[in-house]
């Protein structure tokens, strides 16, 4: 096949980098990418009707001691896979991690620090529910080392919050935002649009209010109906497609035009406020996930693997404490033909894309192996012809699923 001249500079850079860097065995990497730690806290006060995450209604008494013991066993079992590697960021996700007491959160971080080397001043994120009881714990979390709070606000209208099945009201949300901004320098607010019966003016008003808070990061999502949720069984009436498109345009008017950069499909940040754990994830970096249902992606010289833990919290605790790997329900090597799609599925979500040489560094595959889909994506105007970066064009970002699918195994 004739080589497309547009990717020759990329391939020449690829050849130079391979001459200068140590070669990696097929299916692995010469040096592992950055590593972050994800800790899953599975309990919620109530399961929201739109939620398809691994969350479970909290029992009468939160089993914090048992959870900590099992989490310790889970991490210790994983240590051989990450031995000597430094953790760049920590992310507590859920569920509702802010259900944990300050003492338990502190004990978890002490346990992690005693077993894994953390970088200097790592970003430690904790997802929180805006309910007043959890919000009042913020100072204790900060004292333990949490440096970033991600608040699941979702809406600032009582009727909309009720329709979403949230346990907090708008006044609690506003109180939690104020308290978070007083306590932490890094605060993310989750907000959804396309809510049942939501109007365009209501969405604009919500963004204008959010803009007034001293937060540096926003996660703005369209409500989607996921399988196996209550909303899938009883679909709410959402705005029509034209209104949804207008709602996305309003984000540009009210957020992007006022100092937030849309650096990822659903993420908006002021300068220096990007989420470090998520940035590593989107760049195809490594992450170790512990806790029920947590996922990991780990790189070695001879392979790159994905793992998943037992989803049920009680079963996970029982299995983790056996210390026999029975808490691992999935442990598989990423096949070479699947690597390009896995890489692009993440990297192309970033507005700036990634440096071209990151593909080989993080997959162990030379860039020339994907010259055919690269050519096709550029021919269709979906991928930039910049030889130094793999980055979607504006058209590619609008049709991201189409662009990503070009890198499926059958298209290599």
Short mmCIF file of N, CA, C and O in Angstrom, two decimals, residues 135 138 149 151 175-187 189:
data_model
loop_
_atom_site.label_atom_id
_atom_site.label_comp_id
_atom_site.label_asym_id
_atom_site.label_seq_id
_atom_site.Cartn_x
_atom_site.Cartn_y
_atom_site.Cartn_z
N UNK A 135 -21.41 17.14 54.21
CA UNK A 135 -20.69 18.38 53.95
C UNK A 135 -19.95 18.88 55.18
O UNK A 135 -18.85 19.44 55.08
N UNK A 138 -16.15 18.07 55.79
CA UNK A 138 -15.11 18.49 54.84
C UNK A 138 -13.80 18.85 55.53
O UNK A 138 -12.72 18.52 55.03
N UNK A 149 -12.49 18.03 46.19
CA UNK A 149 -13.83 17.49 46.42
C UNK A 149 -14.62 17.56 45.11
O UNK A 149 -14.58 18.55 44.38
N UNK A 151 -18.43 17.32 44.02
CA UNK A 151 -19.79 17.36 44.57
C UNK A 151 -20.81 16.93 43.52
O UNK A 151 -20.91 17.54 42.45
N UNK A 175 -25.36 25.12 50.16
CA UNK A 175 -24.57 25.14 51.39
C UNK A 175 -23.30 24.30 51.23
O UNK A 175 -22.20 24.73 51.64
N UNK A 176 -23.43 23.13 50.63
CA UNK A 176 -22.28 22.25 50.44
C UNK A 176 -21.25 22.88 49.50
O UNK A 176 -20.04 22.78 49.71
N UNK A 177 -21.74 23.55 48.44
CA UNK A 177 -20.82 24.21 47.50
C UNK A 177 -20.03 25.30 48.23
O UNK A 177 -18.80 25.40 48.10
N UNK A 178 -20.73 26.11 49.00
CA UNK A 178 -20.06 27.18 49.75
C UNK A 178 -19.00 26.60 50.69
O UNK A 178 -17.87 27.09 50.75
N UNK A 179 -19.37 25.56 51.42
CA UNK A 179 -18.46 24.97 52.39
C UNK A 179 -17.26 24.33 51.69
O UNK A 179 -16.11 24.45 52.15
N UNK A 180 -17.51 23.66 50.57
CA UNK A 180 -16.42 23.03 49.82
C UNK A 180 -15.43 24.08 49.32
O UNK A 180 -14.21 23.90 49.41
N UNK A 181 -15.95 25.17 48.79
CA UNK A 181 -15.08 26.22 48.26
C UNK A 181 -14.30 26.93 49.36
O UNK A 181 -13.21 27.45 49.12
N UNK A 182 -14.84 26.95 50.57
CA UNK A 182 -14.13 27.53 51.70
C UNK A 182 -13.01 26.62 52.20
O UNK A 182 -12.01 27.08 52.75
N UNK A 183 -13.20 25.30 52.00
CA UNK A 183 -12.29 24.31 52.59
C UNK A 183 -11.21 23.83 51.62
O UNK A 183 -10.09 23.55 52.03
N UNK A 184 -11.54 23.75 50.33
CA UNK A 184 -10.63 23.17 49.34
C UNK A 184 -10.33 24.15 48.22
O UNK A 184 -11.21 24.91 47.81
N UNK A 185 -9.10 24.11 47.72
CA UNK A 185 -8.74 24.95 46.58
C UNK A 185 -9.21 24.34 45.27
O UNK A 185 -9.33 25.04 44.27
N UNK A 186 -9.47 23.04 45.28
CA UNK A 186 -9.89 22.34 44.06
C UNK A 186 -11.25 21.71 44.30
O UNK A 186 -11.39 20.79 45.11
N UNK A 187 -12.26 22.21 43.59
CA UNK A 187 -13.63 21.74 43.76
C UNK A 187 -14.24 21.48 42.39
O UNK A 187 -14.16 22.34 41.49
N UNK A 189 -17.90 20.41 40.45
CA UNK A 189 -19.35 20.30 40.59
C UNK A 189 -19.89 19.50 39.42
O UNK A 189 -19.63 19.82 38.25
#
